[in-house]
PDB file of C-alpha atoms in Angstrom:
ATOM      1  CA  UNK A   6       6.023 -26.359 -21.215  1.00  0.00           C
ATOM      2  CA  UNK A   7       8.596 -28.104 -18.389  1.00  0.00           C
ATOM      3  CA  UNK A   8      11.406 -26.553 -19.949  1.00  0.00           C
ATOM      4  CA  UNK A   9       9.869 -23.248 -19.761  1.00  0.00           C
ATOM      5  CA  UNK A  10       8.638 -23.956 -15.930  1.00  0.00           C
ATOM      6  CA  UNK A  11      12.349 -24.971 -15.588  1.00  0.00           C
ATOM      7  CA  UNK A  12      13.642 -21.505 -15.792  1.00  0.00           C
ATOM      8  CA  UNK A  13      11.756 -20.581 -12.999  1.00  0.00           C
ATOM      9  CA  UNK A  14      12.742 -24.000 -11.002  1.00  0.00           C
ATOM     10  CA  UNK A  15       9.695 -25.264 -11.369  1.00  0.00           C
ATOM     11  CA  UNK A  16       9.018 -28.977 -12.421  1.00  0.00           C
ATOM     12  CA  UNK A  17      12.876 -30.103 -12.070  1.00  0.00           C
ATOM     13  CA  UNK A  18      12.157 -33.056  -9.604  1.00  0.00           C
ATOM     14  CA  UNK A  19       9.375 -35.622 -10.739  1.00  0.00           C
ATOM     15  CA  UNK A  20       7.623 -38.589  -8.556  1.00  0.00           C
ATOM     16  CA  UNK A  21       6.751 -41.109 -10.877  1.00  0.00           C
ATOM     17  CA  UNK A  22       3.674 -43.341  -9.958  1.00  0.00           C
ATOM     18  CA  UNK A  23       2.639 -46.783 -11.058  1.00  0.00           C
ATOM     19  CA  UNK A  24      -0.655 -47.067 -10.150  1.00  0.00           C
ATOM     20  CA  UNK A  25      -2.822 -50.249 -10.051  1.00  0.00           C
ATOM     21  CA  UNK A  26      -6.136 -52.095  -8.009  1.00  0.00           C
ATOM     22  CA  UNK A  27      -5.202 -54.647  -5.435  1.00  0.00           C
ATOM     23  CA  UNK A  28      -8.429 -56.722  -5.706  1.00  0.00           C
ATOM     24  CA  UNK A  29      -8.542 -57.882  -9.079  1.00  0.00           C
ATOM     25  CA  UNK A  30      -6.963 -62.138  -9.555  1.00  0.00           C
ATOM     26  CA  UNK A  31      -3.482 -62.800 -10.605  1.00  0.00           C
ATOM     27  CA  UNK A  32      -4.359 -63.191 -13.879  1.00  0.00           C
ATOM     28  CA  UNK A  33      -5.053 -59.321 -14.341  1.00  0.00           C
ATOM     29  CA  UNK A  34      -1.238 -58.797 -12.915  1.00  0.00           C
ATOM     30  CA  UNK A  35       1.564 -57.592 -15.163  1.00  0.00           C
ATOM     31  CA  UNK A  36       5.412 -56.382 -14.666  1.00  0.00           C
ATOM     32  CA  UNK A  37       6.336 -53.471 -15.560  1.00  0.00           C
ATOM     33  CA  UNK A  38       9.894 -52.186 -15.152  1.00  0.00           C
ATOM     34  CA  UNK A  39      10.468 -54.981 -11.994  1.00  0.00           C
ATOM     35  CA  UNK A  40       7.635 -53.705 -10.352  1.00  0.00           C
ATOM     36  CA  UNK A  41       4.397 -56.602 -10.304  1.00  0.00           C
ATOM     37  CA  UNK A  42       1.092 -54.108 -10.813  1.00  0.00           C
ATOM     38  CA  UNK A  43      -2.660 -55.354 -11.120  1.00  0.00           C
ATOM     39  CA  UNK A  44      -4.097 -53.958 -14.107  1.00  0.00           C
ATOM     40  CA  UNK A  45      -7.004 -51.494 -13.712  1.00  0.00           C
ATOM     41  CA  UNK A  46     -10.868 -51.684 -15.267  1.00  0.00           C
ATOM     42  CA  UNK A  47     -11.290 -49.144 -17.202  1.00  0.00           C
ATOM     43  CA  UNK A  48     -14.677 -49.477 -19.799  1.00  0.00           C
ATOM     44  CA  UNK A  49     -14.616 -47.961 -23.269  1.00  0.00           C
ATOM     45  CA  UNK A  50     -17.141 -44.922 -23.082  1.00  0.00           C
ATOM     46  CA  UNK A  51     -17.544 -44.255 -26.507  1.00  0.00           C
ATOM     47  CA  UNK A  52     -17.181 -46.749 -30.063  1.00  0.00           C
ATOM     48  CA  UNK A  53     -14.569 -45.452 -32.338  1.00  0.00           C
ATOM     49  CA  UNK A  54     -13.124 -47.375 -34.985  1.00  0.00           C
ATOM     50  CA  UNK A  55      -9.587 -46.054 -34.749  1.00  0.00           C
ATOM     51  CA  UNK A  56      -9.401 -45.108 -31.055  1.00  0.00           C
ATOM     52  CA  UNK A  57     -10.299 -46.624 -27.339  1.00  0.00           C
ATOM     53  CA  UNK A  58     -11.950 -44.226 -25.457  1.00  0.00           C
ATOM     54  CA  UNK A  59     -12.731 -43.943 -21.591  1.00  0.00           C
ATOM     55  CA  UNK A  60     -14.242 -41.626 -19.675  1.00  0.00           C
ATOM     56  CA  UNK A  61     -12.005 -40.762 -16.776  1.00  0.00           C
ATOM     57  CA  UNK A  62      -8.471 -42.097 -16.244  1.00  0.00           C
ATOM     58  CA  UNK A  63      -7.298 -40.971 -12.741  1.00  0.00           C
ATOM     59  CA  UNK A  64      -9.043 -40.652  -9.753  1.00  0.00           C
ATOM     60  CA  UNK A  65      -8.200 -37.471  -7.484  1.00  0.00           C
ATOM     61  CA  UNK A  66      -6.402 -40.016  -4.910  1.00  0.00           C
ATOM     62  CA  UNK A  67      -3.558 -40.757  -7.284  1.00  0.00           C
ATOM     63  CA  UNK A  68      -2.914 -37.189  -7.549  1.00  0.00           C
ATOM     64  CA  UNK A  69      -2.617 -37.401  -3.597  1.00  0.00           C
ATOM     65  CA  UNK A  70      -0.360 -40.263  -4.043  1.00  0.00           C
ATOM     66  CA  UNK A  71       3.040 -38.061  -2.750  1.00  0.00           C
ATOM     67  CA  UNK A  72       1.633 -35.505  -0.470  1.00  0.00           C
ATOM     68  CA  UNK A  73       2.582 -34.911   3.348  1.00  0.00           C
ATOM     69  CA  UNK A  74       0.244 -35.347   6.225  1.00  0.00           C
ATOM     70  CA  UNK A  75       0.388 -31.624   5.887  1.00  0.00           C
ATOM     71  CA  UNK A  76      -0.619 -30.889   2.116  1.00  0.00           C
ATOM     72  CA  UNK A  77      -3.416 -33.809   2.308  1.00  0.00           C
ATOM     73  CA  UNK A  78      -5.064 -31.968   5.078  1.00  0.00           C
ATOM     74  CA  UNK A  79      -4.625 -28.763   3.479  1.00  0.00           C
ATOM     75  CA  UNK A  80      -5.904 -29.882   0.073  1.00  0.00           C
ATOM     76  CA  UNK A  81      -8.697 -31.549   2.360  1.00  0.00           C
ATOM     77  CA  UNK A  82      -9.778 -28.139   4.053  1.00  0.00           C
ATOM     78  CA  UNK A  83      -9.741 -26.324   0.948  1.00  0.00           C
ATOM     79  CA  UNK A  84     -11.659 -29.154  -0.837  1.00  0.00           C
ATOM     80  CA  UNK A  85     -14.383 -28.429   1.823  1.00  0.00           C
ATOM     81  CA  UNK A  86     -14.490 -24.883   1.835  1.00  0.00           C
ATOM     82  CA  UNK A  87     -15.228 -25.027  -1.854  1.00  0.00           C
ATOM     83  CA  UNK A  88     -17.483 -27.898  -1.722  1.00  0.00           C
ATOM     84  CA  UNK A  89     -21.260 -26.913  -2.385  1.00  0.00           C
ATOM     85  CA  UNK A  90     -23.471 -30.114  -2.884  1.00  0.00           C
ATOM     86  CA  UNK A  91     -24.085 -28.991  -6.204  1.00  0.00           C
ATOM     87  CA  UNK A  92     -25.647 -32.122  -8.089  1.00  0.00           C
ATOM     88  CA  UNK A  93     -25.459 -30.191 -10.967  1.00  0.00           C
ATOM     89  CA  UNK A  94     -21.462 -30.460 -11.349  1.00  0.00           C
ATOM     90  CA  UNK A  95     -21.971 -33.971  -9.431  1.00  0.00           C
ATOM     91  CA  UNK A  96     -20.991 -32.893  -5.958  1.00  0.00           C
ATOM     92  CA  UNK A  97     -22.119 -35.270  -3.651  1.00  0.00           C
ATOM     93  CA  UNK A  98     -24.436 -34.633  -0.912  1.00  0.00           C
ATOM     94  CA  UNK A  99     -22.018 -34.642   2.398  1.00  0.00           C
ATOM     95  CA  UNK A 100     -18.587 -32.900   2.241  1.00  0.00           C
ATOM     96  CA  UNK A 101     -15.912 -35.327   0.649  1.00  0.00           C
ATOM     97  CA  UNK A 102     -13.458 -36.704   3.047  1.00  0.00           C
ATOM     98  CA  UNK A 103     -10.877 -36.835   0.236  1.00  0.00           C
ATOM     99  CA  UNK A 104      -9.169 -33.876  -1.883  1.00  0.00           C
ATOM    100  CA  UNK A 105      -9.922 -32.799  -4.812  1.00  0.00           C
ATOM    101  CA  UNK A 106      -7.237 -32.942  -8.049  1.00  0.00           C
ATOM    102  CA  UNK A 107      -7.855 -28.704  -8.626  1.00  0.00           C
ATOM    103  CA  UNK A 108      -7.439 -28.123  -4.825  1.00  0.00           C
ATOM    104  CA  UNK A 109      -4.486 -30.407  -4.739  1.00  0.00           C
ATOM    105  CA  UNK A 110      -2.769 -28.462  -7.309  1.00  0.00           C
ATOM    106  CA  UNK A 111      -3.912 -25.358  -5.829  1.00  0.00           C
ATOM    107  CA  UNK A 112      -2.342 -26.096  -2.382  1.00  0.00           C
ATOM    108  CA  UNK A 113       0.786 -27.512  -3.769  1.00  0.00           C
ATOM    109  CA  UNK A 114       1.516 -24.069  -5.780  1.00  0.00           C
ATOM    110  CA  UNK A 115       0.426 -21.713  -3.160  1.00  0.00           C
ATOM    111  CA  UNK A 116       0.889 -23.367  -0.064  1.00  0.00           C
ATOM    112  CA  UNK A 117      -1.410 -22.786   2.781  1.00  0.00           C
ATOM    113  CA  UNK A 118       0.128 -20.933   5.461  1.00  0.00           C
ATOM    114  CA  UNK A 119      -3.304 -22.538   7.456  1.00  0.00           C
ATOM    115  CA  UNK A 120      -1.597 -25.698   7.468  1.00  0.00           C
ATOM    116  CA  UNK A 121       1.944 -24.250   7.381  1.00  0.00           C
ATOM    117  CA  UNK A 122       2.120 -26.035   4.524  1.00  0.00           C
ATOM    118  CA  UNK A 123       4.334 -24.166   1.653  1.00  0.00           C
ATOM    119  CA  UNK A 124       4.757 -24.257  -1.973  1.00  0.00           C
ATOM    120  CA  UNK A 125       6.550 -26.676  -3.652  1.00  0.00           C
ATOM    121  CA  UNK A 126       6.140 -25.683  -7.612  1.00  0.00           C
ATOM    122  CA  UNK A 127       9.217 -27.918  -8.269  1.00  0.00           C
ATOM    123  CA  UNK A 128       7.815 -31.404  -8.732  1.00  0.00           C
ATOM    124  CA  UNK A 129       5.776 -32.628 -10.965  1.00  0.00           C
ATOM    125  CA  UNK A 130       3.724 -35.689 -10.688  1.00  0.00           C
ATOM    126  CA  UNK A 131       4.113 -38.598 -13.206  1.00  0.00           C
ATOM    127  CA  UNK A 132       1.063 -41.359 -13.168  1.00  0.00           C
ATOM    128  CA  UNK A 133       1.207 -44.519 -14.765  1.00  0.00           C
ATOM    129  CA  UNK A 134      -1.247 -46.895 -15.041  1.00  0.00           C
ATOM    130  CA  UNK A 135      -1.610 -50.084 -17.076  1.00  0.00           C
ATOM    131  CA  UNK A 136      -4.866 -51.115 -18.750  1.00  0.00           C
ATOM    132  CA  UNK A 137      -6.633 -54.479 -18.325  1.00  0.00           C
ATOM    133  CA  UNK A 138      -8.064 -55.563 -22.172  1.00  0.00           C
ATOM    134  CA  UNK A 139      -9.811 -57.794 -21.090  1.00  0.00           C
ATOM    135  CA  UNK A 140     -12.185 -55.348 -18.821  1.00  0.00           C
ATOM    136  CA  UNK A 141     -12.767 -53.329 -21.788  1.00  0.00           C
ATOM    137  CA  UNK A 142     -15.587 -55.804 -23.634  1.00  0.00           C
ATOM    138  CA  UNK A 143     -14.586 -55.808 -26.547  1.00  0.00           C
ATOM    139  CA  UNK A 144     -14.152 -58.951 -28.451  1.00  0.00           C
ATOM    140  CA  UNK A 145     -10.650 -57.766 -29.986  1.00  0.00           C
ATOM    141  CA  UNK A 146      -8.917 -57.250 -27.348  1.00  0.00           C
ATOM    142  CA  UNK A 147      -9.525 -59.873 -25.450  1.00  0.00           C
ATOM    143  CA  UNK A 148      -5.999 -61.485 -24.418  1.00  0.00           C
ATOM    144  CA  UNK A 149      -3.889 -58.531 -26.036  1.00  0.00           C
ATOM    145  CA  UNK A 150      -1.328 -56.758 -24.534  1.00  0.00           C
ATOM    146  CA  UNK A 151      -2.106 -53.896 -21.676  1.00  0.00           C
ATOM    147  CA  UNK A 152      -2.268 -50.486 -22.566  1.00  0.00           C
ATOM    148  CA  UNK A 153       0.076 -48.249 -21.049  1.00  0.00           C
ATOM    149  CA  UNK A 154      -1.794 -44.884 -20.309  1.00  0.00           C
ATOM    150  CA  UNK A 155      -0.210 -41.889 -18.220  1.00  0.00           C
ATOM    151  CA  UNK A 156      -1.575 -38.475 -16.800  1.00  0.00           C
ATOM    152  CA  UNK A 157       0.748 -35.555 -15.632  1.00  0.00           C
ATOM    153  CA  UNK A 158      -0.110 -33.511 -12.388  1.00  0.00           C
ATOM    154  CA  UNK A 159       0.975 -29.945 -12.516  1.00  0.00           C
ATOM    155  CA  UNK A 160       1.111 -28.098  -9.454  1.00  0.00           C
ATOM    156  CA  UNK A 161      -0.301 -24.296  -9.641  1.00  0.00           C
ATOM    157  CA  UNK A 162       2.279 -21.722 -10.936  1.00  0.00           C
ATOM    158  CA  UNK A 163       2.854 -18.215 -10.390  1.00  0.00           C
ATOM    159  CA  UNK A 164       4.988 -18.315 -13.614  1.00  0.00           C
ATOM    160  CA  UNK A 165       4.298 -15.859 -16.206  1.00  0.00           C
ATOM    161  CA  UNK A 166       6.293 -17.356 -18.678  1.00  0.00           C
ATOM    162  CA  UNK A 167       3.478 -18.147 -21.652  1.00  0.00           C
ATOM    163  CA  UNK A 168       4.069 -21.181 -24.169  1.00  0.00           C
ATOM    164  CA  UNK A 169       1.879 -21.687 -27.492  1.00  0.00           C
ATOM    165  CA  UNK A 170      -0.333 -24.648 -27.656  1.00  0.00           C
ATOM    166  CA  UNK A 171       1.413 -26.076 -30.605  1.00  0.00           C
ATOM    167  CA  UNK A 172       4.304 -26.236 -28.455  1.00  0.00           C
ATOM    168  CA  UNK A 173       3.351 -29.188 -26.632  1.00  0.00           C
ATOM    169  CA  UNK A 174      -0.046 -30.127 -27.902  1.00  0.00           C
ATOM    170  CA  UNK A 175      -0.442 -33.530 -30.430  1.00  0.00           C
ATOM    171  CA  UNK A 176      -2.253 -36.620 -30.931  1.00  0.00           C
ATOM    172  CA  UNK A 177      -1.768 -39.753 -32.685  1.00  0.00           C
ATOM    173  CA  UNK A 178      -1.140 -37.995 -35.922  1.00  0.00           C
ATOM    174  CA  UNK A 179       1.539 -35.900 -34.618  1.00  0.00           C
ATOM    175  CA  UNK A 180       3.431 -39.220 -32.794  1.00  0.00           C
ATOM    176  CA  UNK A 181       3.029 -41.127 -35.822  1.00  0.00           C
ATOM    177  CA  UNK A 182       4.681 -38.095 -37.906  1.00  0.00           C
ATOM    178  CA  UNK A 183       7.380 -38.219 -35.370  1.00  0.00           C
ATOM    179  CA  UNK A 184       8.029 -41.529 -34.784  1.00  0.00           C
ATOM    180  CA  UNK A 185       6.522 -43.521 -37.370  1.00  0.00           C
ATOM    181  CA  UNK A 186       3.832 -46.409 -36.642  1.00  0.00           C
ATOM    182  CA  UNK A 187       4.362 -48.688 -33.767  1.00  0.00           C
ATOM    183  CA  UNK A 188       2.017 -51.651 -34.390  1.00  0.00           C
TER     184      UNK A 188
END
């Protein structure tokens, strides 16, 4: 999918994110390429033998994380104008006072000539974010090593270049076909 978005200069820069909580102890604190990051909570929302699951992994703020003054109020207005206080898709009762991920995106492939804000399709947004075991409850992982988890931001694209699913769709199975087992 990037290489495809490449012929059309999108995606070609990156900003790369480690994300992690300020108030947790030193003892939830790891290093990761030089960089000291607190770990982050993040519960198991579902048993599964052969897989940790949890719910949500970033919060629309990290997907703020390299946006001007400009963009964040732009993604702010249009996260307003589309807000509805619909408890039904749990929209909270007053407007937010943060963007949303969707109108983040939106903004940052569109622009918003509101704002004078314009389009900037060529970077992608890399989030990484390291896992605290020992927040998770269970038993066996308590003291093991953190678990590195990452999300991708796209912005919006105007691209019409198409790629199939299999093209850049997998799961375990797949890396493990790929790259064998890492224990």
């Amino acid at each position: 999918f990037i290489q495809e978005m490449n012929k059309d200069g999108e995606l070609v820069n990156w900003t790369i994110a480690l994300v992690g909580k300020e108030e947790l102890g030193p003892h939830h604190e790891r290093t990761l390429g030089g960089q000291l990051v607190t770990m982050l909570k993040r519960g198991r929302s579902a048993e599964h033998k052969d897989r940790y699951s949890i719910k949500t992994l970033i919060s629309p703020r990290d997907q703020a994380i390299d946006l001007s003054e400009e963009e964040w109020k732009a993604a702010l207005a249009l996260t307003q104008r589309t807000w509805r206080g619909d408890k039904d898709r749990n929209q909270q009762a007053n407007p937010p006072a943060e963007p949303h991920g969707s109108q983040i995106r939106r903004v940052l492939g569109d622009g918003s000539s509101e704002h004078g804000v314009s389009p900037r399709r060529d970077r992608g947004l890399l989030l990484l974010y390291l896992i605290d075991p020992d927040a998770s409850g269970h038993p066996e992982l308590k003291g093991a090593d953190p678990v590195l988890a990452w999300a991708i931001s796209f912005p919006a694209s105007t691209s019409t270049r198409t790629v199939s699913n299999a093209a850049y769709m997998g799961n375990n199975v797949l890396w493990e076909e790929l790259n064998g087992w890492v224990d």
